[in-house]
PDB file of C-alpha atoms and ligand atoms in Angstrom:
ATOM      1  CA  MET A  70      -0.120  -0.275   0.435  1.00 80.00           C
ATOM      2  CA  LYS A  71       1.148   3.123  -0.756  1.00 86.00           C
ATOM      3  CA  GLY A  72       3.452   4.920   1.971  1.00 89.00           C
ATOM      4  CA  ALA A  73       1.101   8.200   2.164  1.00 91.00           C
ATOM      5  CA  ILE A  74      -1.895   5.542   4.301  1.00 93.00           C
ATOM      6  CA  LEU A  75       0.576   5.471   6.639  1.00 95.00           C
ATOM      7  CA  ASP A  76       2.279   8.883   6.833  1.00 96.00           C
ATOM      8  CA  ALA A  77      -1.469  11.055   7.084  1.00 96.00           C
ATOM      9  CA  ILE A  78      -1.948   8.309  10.055  1.00 97.00           C
ATOM     10  CA  LYS A  79       0.992  10.119  11.420  1.00 97.00           C
ATOM     11  CA  ASP A  80       0.036  13.125  11.121  1.00 97.00           C
ATOM     12  CA  LEU A  81      -3.209  12.177  12.762  1.00 97.00           C
ATOM     13  CA  ILE A  82      -1.727  10.824  15.860  1.00 98.00           C
ATOM     14  CA  VAL A  83       0.937  13.269  15.778  1.00 98.00           C
ATOM     15  CA  GLU A  84      -2.143  15.775  16.029  1.00 97.00           C
ATOM     16  CA  ASN A  85      -4.073  14.446  18.509  1.00 96.00           C
ATOM     17  CA  PHE A  86      -1.984  12.722  20.985  1.00 97.00           C
ATOM     18  CA  GLY A  87       1.528  13.998  19.936  1.00 97.00           C
ATOM     19  CA  LEU A  88       4.723  12.240  18.812  1.00 97.00           C
ATOM     20  CA  GLU A  89       5.572   9.849  21.729  1.00 97.00           C
ATOM     21  CA  LYS A  90       2.408   8.115  20.964  1.00 97.00           C
ATOM     22  CA  TRP A  91       3.523   7.556  18.036  1.00 98.00           C
ATOM     23  CA  MET A  92       6.348   6.598  18.165  1.00 98.00           C
ATOM     24  CA  ASP A  93       4.562   4.124  21.210  1.00 98.00           C
ATOM     25  CA  VAL A  94       2.899   3.156  18.177  1.00 98.00           C
ATOM     26  CA  LEU A  95       5.709   1.914  16.094  1.00 98.00           C
ATOM     27  CA  GLU A  96       7.402  -0.107  18.674  1.00 97.00           C
ATOM     28  CA  ASN A  97       4.576  -1.781  20.078  1.00 97.00           C
ATOM     29  CA  ALA A  98       3.874  -2.588  15.711  1.00 97.00           C
ATOM     30  CA  GLY A  99       7.924  -3.643  15.862  1.00 96.00           C
ATOM     31  CA  LEU A 100       8.626  -0.869  13.621  1.00 96.00           C
ATOM     32  CA  SER A 101      11.281   1.194  14.674  1.00 96.00           C
ATOM     33  CA  ARG A 102      10.398   4.115  17.225  1.00 96.00           C
ATOM     34  CA  THR A 103      11.700   6.920  13.473  1.00 94.00           C
ATOM     35  CA  ASP A 104      10.575   4.689  10.997  1.00 94.00           C
ATOM     36  CA  VAL A 105       8.445   7.394   8.368  1.00 93.00           C
ATOM     37  CA  PHE A 106       7.378   6.644   5.567  1.00 93.00           C
ATOM     38  CA  THR A 107       7.092   9.334   2.686  1.00 88.00           C
ATOM     39  CA  VAL A 108       4.588   9.503  -0.786  1.00 83.00           C
ATOM     40  CA  ARG A 109       6.327   7.603  -2.900  1.00 81.00           C
ATOM     41  CA  ASP A 110       6.895   4.479  -0.037  1.00 85.00           C
ATOM     42  CA  ASP A 111       5.348   1.718  -1.410  1.00 86.00           C
ATOM     43  CA  VAL A 112       4.791  -0.101   2.436  1.00 89.00           C
ATOM     44  CA  PRO A 113       3.715  -3.842   2.577  1.00 90.00           C
ATOM     45  CA  ASP A 114      -0.003  -3.839   3.698  1.00 90.00           C
ATOM     46  CA  GLU A 115       1.144  -6.419   6.753  1.00 93.00           C
ATOM     47  CA  THR A 116       3.043  -2.755   7.861  1.00 95.00           C
ATOM     48  CA  VAL A 117      -0.497  -0.523   7.126  1.00 93.00           C
ATOM     49  CA  LEU A 118      -2.404  -3.213   8.869  1.00 93.00           C
ATOM     50  CA  GLU A 119      -0.353  -3.449  12.739  1.00 95.00           C
ATOM     51  CA  VAL A 120       0.055   0.046  12.850  1.00 96.00           C
ATOM     52  CA  ILE A 121      -3.769   0.053  12.722  1.00 95.00           C
ATOM     53  CA  LYS A 122      -3.993  -2.933  15.577  1.00 95.00           C
ATOM     54  CA  SER A 123      -0.639  -1.530  17.394  1.00 97.00           C
ATOM     55  CA  ILE A 124      -2.849   2.510  17.471  1.00 98.00           C
ATOM     56  CA  SER A 125      -6.176   0.256  19.596  1.00 97.00           C
ATOM     57  CA  GLU A 126      -3.746  -1.060  21.253  1.00 97.00           C
ATOM     58  CA  THR A 127      -1.486   2.025  22.386  1.00 97.00           C
ATOM     59  CA  LEU A 128      -4.747   4.146  22.818  1.00 97.00           C
ATOM     60  CA  ASN A 129      -7.172   2.154  24.115  1.00 96.00           C
ATOM     61  CA  LEU A 130      -9.783   2.501  20.750  1.00 96.00           C
ATOM     62  CA  SER A 131     -11.434   0.244  19.294  1.00 95.00           C
ATOM     63  CA  PRO A 132     -10.407  -0.801  15.651  1.00 91.00           C
ATOM     64  CA  GLN A 133     -13.919   0.766  14.100  1.00 91.00           C
ATOM     65  CA  GLU A 134     -12.581   4.143  16.309  1.00 94.00           C
ATOM     66  CA  VAL A 135      -9.550   3.460  14.378  1.00 95.00           C
ATOM     67  CA  ILE A 136     -10.894   3.093  10.554  1.00 93.00           C
ATOM     68  CA  ASP A 137     -13.344   6.129  11.260  1.00 93.00           C
ATOM     69  CA  ALA A 138     -10.592   8.253  11.950  1.00 95.00           C
ATOM     70  CA  PHE A 139      -8.538   7.154   9.807  1.00 96.00           C
ATOM     71  CA  GLY A 140     -11.799   7.830   7.453  1.00 95.00           C
ATOM     72  CA  GLU A 141     -12.397  11.027   8.394  1.00 94.00           C
ATOM     73  CA  TYR A 142      -8.881  12.324   8.668  1.00 97.00           C
ATOM     74  CA  TRP A 143      -7.759  11.049   5.087  1.00 97.00           C
ATOM     75  CA  ALA A 144     -10.759  12.126   3.179  1.00 97.00           C
ATOM     76  CA  SER A 145     -11.674  15.600   5.334  1.00 95.00           C
ATOM     77  CA  VAL A 146      -7.806  16.928   6.102  1.00 96.00           C
ATOM     78  CA  TYR A 147      -4.619  15.140   4.774  1.00 97.00           C
ATOM     79  CA  THR A 148      -5.552  14.431  -0.048  1.00 96.00           C
ATOM     80  CA  PRO A 149      -7.022  17.537   0.083  1.00 96.00           C
ATOM     81  CA  LYS A 150      -3.562  19.495   1.395  1.00 96.00           C
ATOM     82  CA  VAL A 151      -1.333  16.266  -0.229  1.00 94.00           C
ATOM     83  CA  TYR A 152      -3.585  15.261  -3.884  1.00 95.00           C
ATOM     84  CA  ARG A 153      -5.266  19.191  -3.766  1.00 95.00           C
ATOM     85  CA  PRO A 154      -4.347  18.974  -8.064  1.00 96.00           C
ATOM     86  CA  TYR A 155      -7.177  16.389  -8.276  1.00 96.00           C
ATOM     87  CA  TYR A 156      -9.449  18.330  -6.096  1.00 96.00           C
ATOM     88  CA  ARG A 157      -9.058  20.791  -8.911  1.00 95.00           C
ATOM     89  CA  GLY A 158     -12.866  21.981 -10.301  1.00 95.00           C
ATOM     90  CA  ILE A 159     -14.668  18.998  -7.974  1.00 96.00           C
ATOM     91  CA  ARG A 160     -17.647  20.891  -5.958  1.00 95.00           C
ATOM     92  CA  SER A 161     -19.729  18.491  -4.168  1.00 96.00           C
ATOM     93  CA  ALA A 162     -19.559  15.415  -3.039  1.00 97.00           C
ATOM     94  CA  LYS A 163     -20.922  14.270  -5.100  1.00 97.00           C
ATOM     95  CA  GLU A 164     -18.799  14.651  -7.918  1.00 97.00           C
ATOM     96  CA  LEU A 165     -15.131  13.834  -5.774  1.00 98.00           C
ATOM     97  CA  LEU A 166     -17.799  10.072  -5.331  1.00 98.00           C
ATOM     98  CA  LEU A 167     -18.164   9.284  -9.537  1.00 98.00           C
ATOM     99  CA  LYS A 168     -14.033  10.132  -9.962  1.00 98.00           C
ATOM    100  CA  MET A 169     -12.723   7.684  -7.174  1.00 98.00           C
ATOM    101  CA  ASN A 170     -11.714   4.940 -10.356  1.00 98.00           C
ATOM    102  CA  GLU A 171      -9.569   8.268 -11.959  1.00 97.00           C
ATOM    103  CA  ILE A 172      -8.002   8.806  -8.626  1.00 96.00           C
ATOM    104  CA  HIS A 173      -7.228   6.050  -7.393  1.00 96.00           C
ATOM    105  CA  ARG A 174      -5.498   4.864 -10.964  1.00 95.00           C
ATOM    106  CA  LYS A 175      -3.814   8.321 -11.559  1.00 94.00           C
ATOM    107  CA  VAL A 176      -2.028   8.223  -8.090  1.00 91.00           C
ATOM    108  CA  THR A 177      -0.977   5.085  -8.440  1.00 88.00           C
ATOM    109  CA  GLU A 178       0.142   4.726 -11.662  1.00 88.00           C
ATOM    110  CA  ASN A 179       3.873   4.913 -11.252  1.00 81.00           C
ATOM    111  CA  ILE A 180       4.288   2.080  -8.108  1.00 79.00           C
ATOM    112  CA  PRO A 181       4.794  -1.709  -8.951  1.00 77.00           C
ATOM    113  CA  ASN A 182       3.202  -2.850  -6.244  1.00 76.00           C
ATOM    114  CA  ALA A 183      -0.221  -0.648  -5.686  1.00 80.00           C
ATOM    115  CA  HIS A 184      -4.177  -2.041  -6.085  1.00 87.00           C
ATOM    116  CA  PRO A 185      -5.956   0.860  -5.858  1.00 92.00           C
ATOM    117  CA  PRO A 186      -9.645  -0.375  -4.897  1.00 96.00           C
ATOM    118  CA  ARG A 187     -12.017   0.269  -7.642  1.00 97.00           C
ATOM    119  CA  PHE A 188     -15.378   0.567  -7.836  1.00 98.00           C
ATOM    120  CA  GLU A 189     -18.989   0.596  -9.674  1.00 98.00           C
ATOM    121  CA  TYR A 190     -21.524   3.149  -9.548  1.00 98.00           C
ATOM    122  CA  ARG A 191     -25.684   2.070  -9.978  1.00 98.00           C
ATOM    123  CA  TRP A 192     -28.262   4.927  -9.044  1.00 98.00           C
ATOM    124  CA  GLU A 193     -31.402   4.469  -7.044  1.00 97.00           C
ATOM    125  CA  GLY A 194     -32.824   7.589  -7.719  1.00 95.00           C
ATOM    126  CA  PRO A 195     -31.030  11.014  -8.174  1.00 94.00           C
ATOM    127  CA  ASN A 196     -29.890  11.331  -4.755  1.00 96.00           C
ATOM    128  CA  VAL A 197     -29.176   7.977  -3.586  1.00 98.00           C
ATOM    129  CA  LEU A 198     -26.292   6.296  -5.203  1.00 98.00           C
ATOM    130  CA  ILE A 199     -24.894   2.386  -5.252  1.00 98.00           C
ATOM    131  CA  MET A 200     -20.986   2.070  -4.929  1.00 98.00           C
ATOM    132  CA  LYS A 201     -19.618  -1.601  -5.203  1.00 98.00           C
ATOM    133  CA  TYR A 202     -16.220  -1.468  -3.821  1.00 98.00           C
ATOM    134  CA  ILE A 203     -13.891  -4.088  -5.853  1.00 97.00           C
ATOM    135  CA  SER A 204     -10.973  -5.330  -4.079  1.00 96.00           C
ATOM    136  CA  PRO A 205      -8.473  -8.199  -2.967  1.00 92.00           C
ATOM    137  CA  ARG A 206      -8.195  -6.533   0.145  1.00 91.00           C
ATOM    138  CA  GLY A 207     -11.773  -6.037   1.728  1.00 90.00           C
ATOM    139  CA  LEU A 208     -12.301  -3.352   3.573  1.00 92.00           C
ATOM    140  CA  VAL A 209     -15.176  -1.859   2.918  1.00 94.00           C
ATOM    141  CA  GLU A 210     -15.344  -0.603   6.831  1.00 93.00           C
ATOM    142  CA  VAL A 211     -12.077   1.759   5.281  1.00 94.00           C
ATOM    143  CA  PHE A 212     -14.620   2.005   2.795  1.00 96.00           C
ATOM    144  CA  MET A 213     -17.298   3.340   4.640  1.00 96.00           C
ATOM    145  CA  GLY A 214     -15.167   5.662   7.001  1.00 95.00           C
ATOM    146  CA  VAL A 215     -13.451   7.690   4.339  1.00 97.00           C
ATOM    147  CA  LEU A 216     -17.217   7.864   2.679  1.00 97.00           C
ATOM    148  CA  LYS A 217     -18.300   9.931   6.479  1.00 95.00           C
ATOM    149  CA  GLY A 218     -15.659  12.149   5.889  1.00 96.00           C
ATOM    150  CA  VAL A 219     -16.264  13.354   1.919  1.00 97.00           C
ATOM    151  CA  GLY A 220     -19.138  14.106   4.023  1.00 96.00           C
ATOM    152  CA  LYS A 221     -17.151  16.406   6.470  1.00 95.00           C
ATOM    153  CA  PHE A 222     -14.866  17.698   3.738  1.00 96.00           C
ATOM    154  CA  PHE A 223     -17.931  18.982   1.393  1.00 96.00           C
ATOM    155  CA  ASN A 224     -19.981  20.457   4.658  1.00 95.00           C
ATOM    156  CA  THR A 225     -22.702  17.952   3.582  1.00 95.00           C
ATOM    157  CA  ASP A 226     -24.944  15.182   4.584  1.00 95.00           C
ATOM    158  CA  LEU A 227     -24.580  11.655   3.513  1.00 97.00           C
ATOM    159  CA  LYS A 228     -26.440   9.049   4.828  1.00 97.00           C
ATOM    160  CA  ILE A 229     -24.437   6.291   4.441  1.00 97.00           C
ATOM    161  CA  GLU A 230     -25.574   2.415   4.368  1.00 97.00           C
ATOM    162  CA  ARG A 231     -24.483  -1.177   3.570  1.00 97.00           C
ATOM    163  CA  VAL A 232     -26.400  -3.042   1.957  1.00 98.00           C
ATOM    164  CA  SER A 233     -24.708  -6.131   1.753  1.00 97.00           C
ATOM    165  CA  PRO A 234     -21.068  -7.386   1.547  1.00 96.00           C
ATOM    166  CA  ASP A 235     -18.958  -5.224  -0.646  1.00 96.00           C
ATOM    167  CA  GLU A 236     -22.455  -2.314  -1.953  1.00 98.00           C
ATOM    168  CA  VAL A 237     -22.880   0.684   0.125  1.00 98.00           C
ATOM    169  CA  ARG A 238     -26.055   2.340   0.017  1.00 98.00           C
ATOM    170  CA  ILE A 239     -25.250   6.866   0.293  1.00 98.00           C
ATOM    171  CA  GLU A 240     -27.885   9.299   0.377  1.00 98.00           C
ATOM    172  CA  PHE A 241     -26.975  12.855  -0.356  1.00 96.00           C
ATOM    173  CA  MET A 242     -28.833  15.029   1.919  1.00 91.00           C
ATOM    174  CA  GLU A 243     -29.069  18.567  -0.434  1.00 70.00           C
TER     175      GLU A 243
HETATM  176  C1  HEM B 419      -8.334  12.889  -3.787  1.00 59.36           C
HETATM  177  C2  HEM B 419      -9.178  11.529  -3.225  1.00 59.36           C
HETATM  178  C3  HEM B 419      -8.329   9.997  -2.817  1.00 59.36           C
HETATM  179  C4  HEM B 419      -6.920   9.655  -3.188  1.00 59.36           C
HETATM  180  C5  HEM B 419      -5.983  10.642  -3.215  1.00 59.36           C
HETATM  181  C6  HEM B 419      -6.034   8.556  -2.881  1.00 59.36           C
HETATM  182  C7  HEM B 419      -5.401   8.025  -2.953  1.00 59.36           C
HETATM  183  C8  HEM B 419      -5.478   6.452  -3.001  1.00 59.36           C
HETATM  184  C9  HEM B 419      -4.879   6.120  -2.665  1.00 59.36           C
HETATM  185  C10 HEM B 419      -2.575   5.966  -3.003  1.00 59.36           C
HETATM  186  C11 HEM B 419      -4.235   4.205  -1.738  1.00 59.36           C
HETATM  187  C12 HEM B 419      -3.251   3.277  -1.833  1.00 59.36           C
HETATM  188  C13 HEM B 419      -3.585   2.119  -2.454  1.00 59.36           C
HETATM  189  C14 HEM B 419      -2.827   1.524  -2.945  1.00 59.36           C
HETATM  190  O1  HEM B 419      -1.048   1.721  -2.530  1.00 59.36           O
HETATM  191  O2  HEM B 419      -2.803   0.309  -3.452  1.00 59.36           O
HETATM  192  C15 HEM B 419      -6.196   4.858  -2.122  1.00 59.36           C
HETATM  193  C16 HEM B 419      -6.527   2.942  -0.836  1.00 59.36           C
HETATM  194  C17 HEM B 419      -7.942   3.680  -1.044  1.00 59.36           C
HETATM  195  N1  HEM B 419      -8.609   4.171  -1.026  1.00 59.36           N
HETATM  196 FE1  HEM B 419      -8.105   6.330  -1.693  1.00 59.36          FE
HETATM  197  N2  HEM B 419      -7.416   8.227  -2.394  1.00 59.36           N
HETATM  198  C18 HEM B 419      -9.059   8.761  -2.174  1.00 59.36           C
HETATM  199  C19 HEM B 419     -10.621   8.587  -2.077  1.00 59.36           C
HETATM  200  C20 HEM B 419     -11.100   7.820  -1.754  1.00 59.36           C
HETATM  201  C21 HEM B 419     -11.889   7.946  -1.445  1.00 59.36           C
HETATM  202  C22 HEM B 419     -13.286   9.508  -1.324  1.00 59.36           C
HETATM  203  C23 HEM B 419     -12.519   6.268  -1.391  1.00 59.36           C
HETATM  204  C24 HEM B 419     -13.615   5.924  -0.294  1.00 59.36           C
HETATM  205  C25 HEM B 419     -15.261   6.971  -0.843  1.00 59.36           C
HETATM  206  C26 HEM B 419     -11.103   5.940  -1.524  1.00 59.36           C
HETATM  207  C27 HEM B 419     -11.214   4.166  -1.092  1.00 59.36           C
HETATM  208  C28 HEM B 419     -10.112   4.166  -0.472  1.00 59.36           C
HETATM  209  C29 HEM B 419     -10.138   2.756  -0.160  1.00 59.36           C
HETATM  210  C30 HEM B 419     -11.549   1.759   0.311  1.00 59.36           C
HETATM  211  C31 HEM B 419      -8.608   2.325   0.055  1.00 59.36           C
HETATM  212  C32 HEM B 419      -8.604   1.189   0.436  1.00 59.36           C
HETATM  213  C33 HEM B 419      -7.425   0.211  -0.511  1.00 59.36           C
HETATM  214  C34 HEM B 419      -8.504  -1.583  -1.084  1.00 59.36           C
HETATM  215  O3  HEM B 419      -9.273  -2.073  -0.515  1.00 59.36           O
HETATM  216  O4  HEM B 419      -7.734  -2.130  -1.879  1.00 59.36           O
HETATM  217  N3  HEM B 419     -10.418   7.094  -1.575  1.00 59.36           N
HETATM  218  N4  HEM B 419      -6.277   5.585  -2.086  1.00 59.36           N
END
């Protein structure tokens, strides 16, 4: 997985709990206290999952709380800052979500081991979208966490509901 994911997780933890706690998280995950991950790195998926587990142990949060906090931070703080060009011309949560395949393809095209998620879309009505999440990683909870962050970033109320193992229904309350 791209190093950006761990870079974002680090920012989130440091901003909320301080650098020492982040170093504790790394150590508890079997990493070095001073490890740094950059947007260009390629990090094994297991390392990312170890770090998420370690955050939940070190900070006494449930895995779900960690995933929600990450998703929200990723979509409402980190990507608008670090991947700003991809937000150009996008004015709503709906517009961003419809560009997910294109954005993930572009962001990962130069990374040999990247396997970005893909999405299929089906409209149930003008403001009701079913998004099917396709990825061998099976991180549908992360997908839903990021969706909440998208709503927050655009200041839009989104009603998000899982309707099958890999499908989420999104109602845009505009
Ligand atoms: C401009 C905004 C975004 C950028 C730049 C971005 C970029 C990325 C990158 C680089 C990865 C790692 C891929 C890899 O290493 O294989 C990733 C993973 C992921 N992204 Fe995004 N993303 C964005 C928005 C979103 C949104 C809005 C969603 C959900 C609606 C989303 C869902 C996911 C999920 C679930 C993964 C985990 C990987 C997987 O399931 O296979 N992303 N994204």
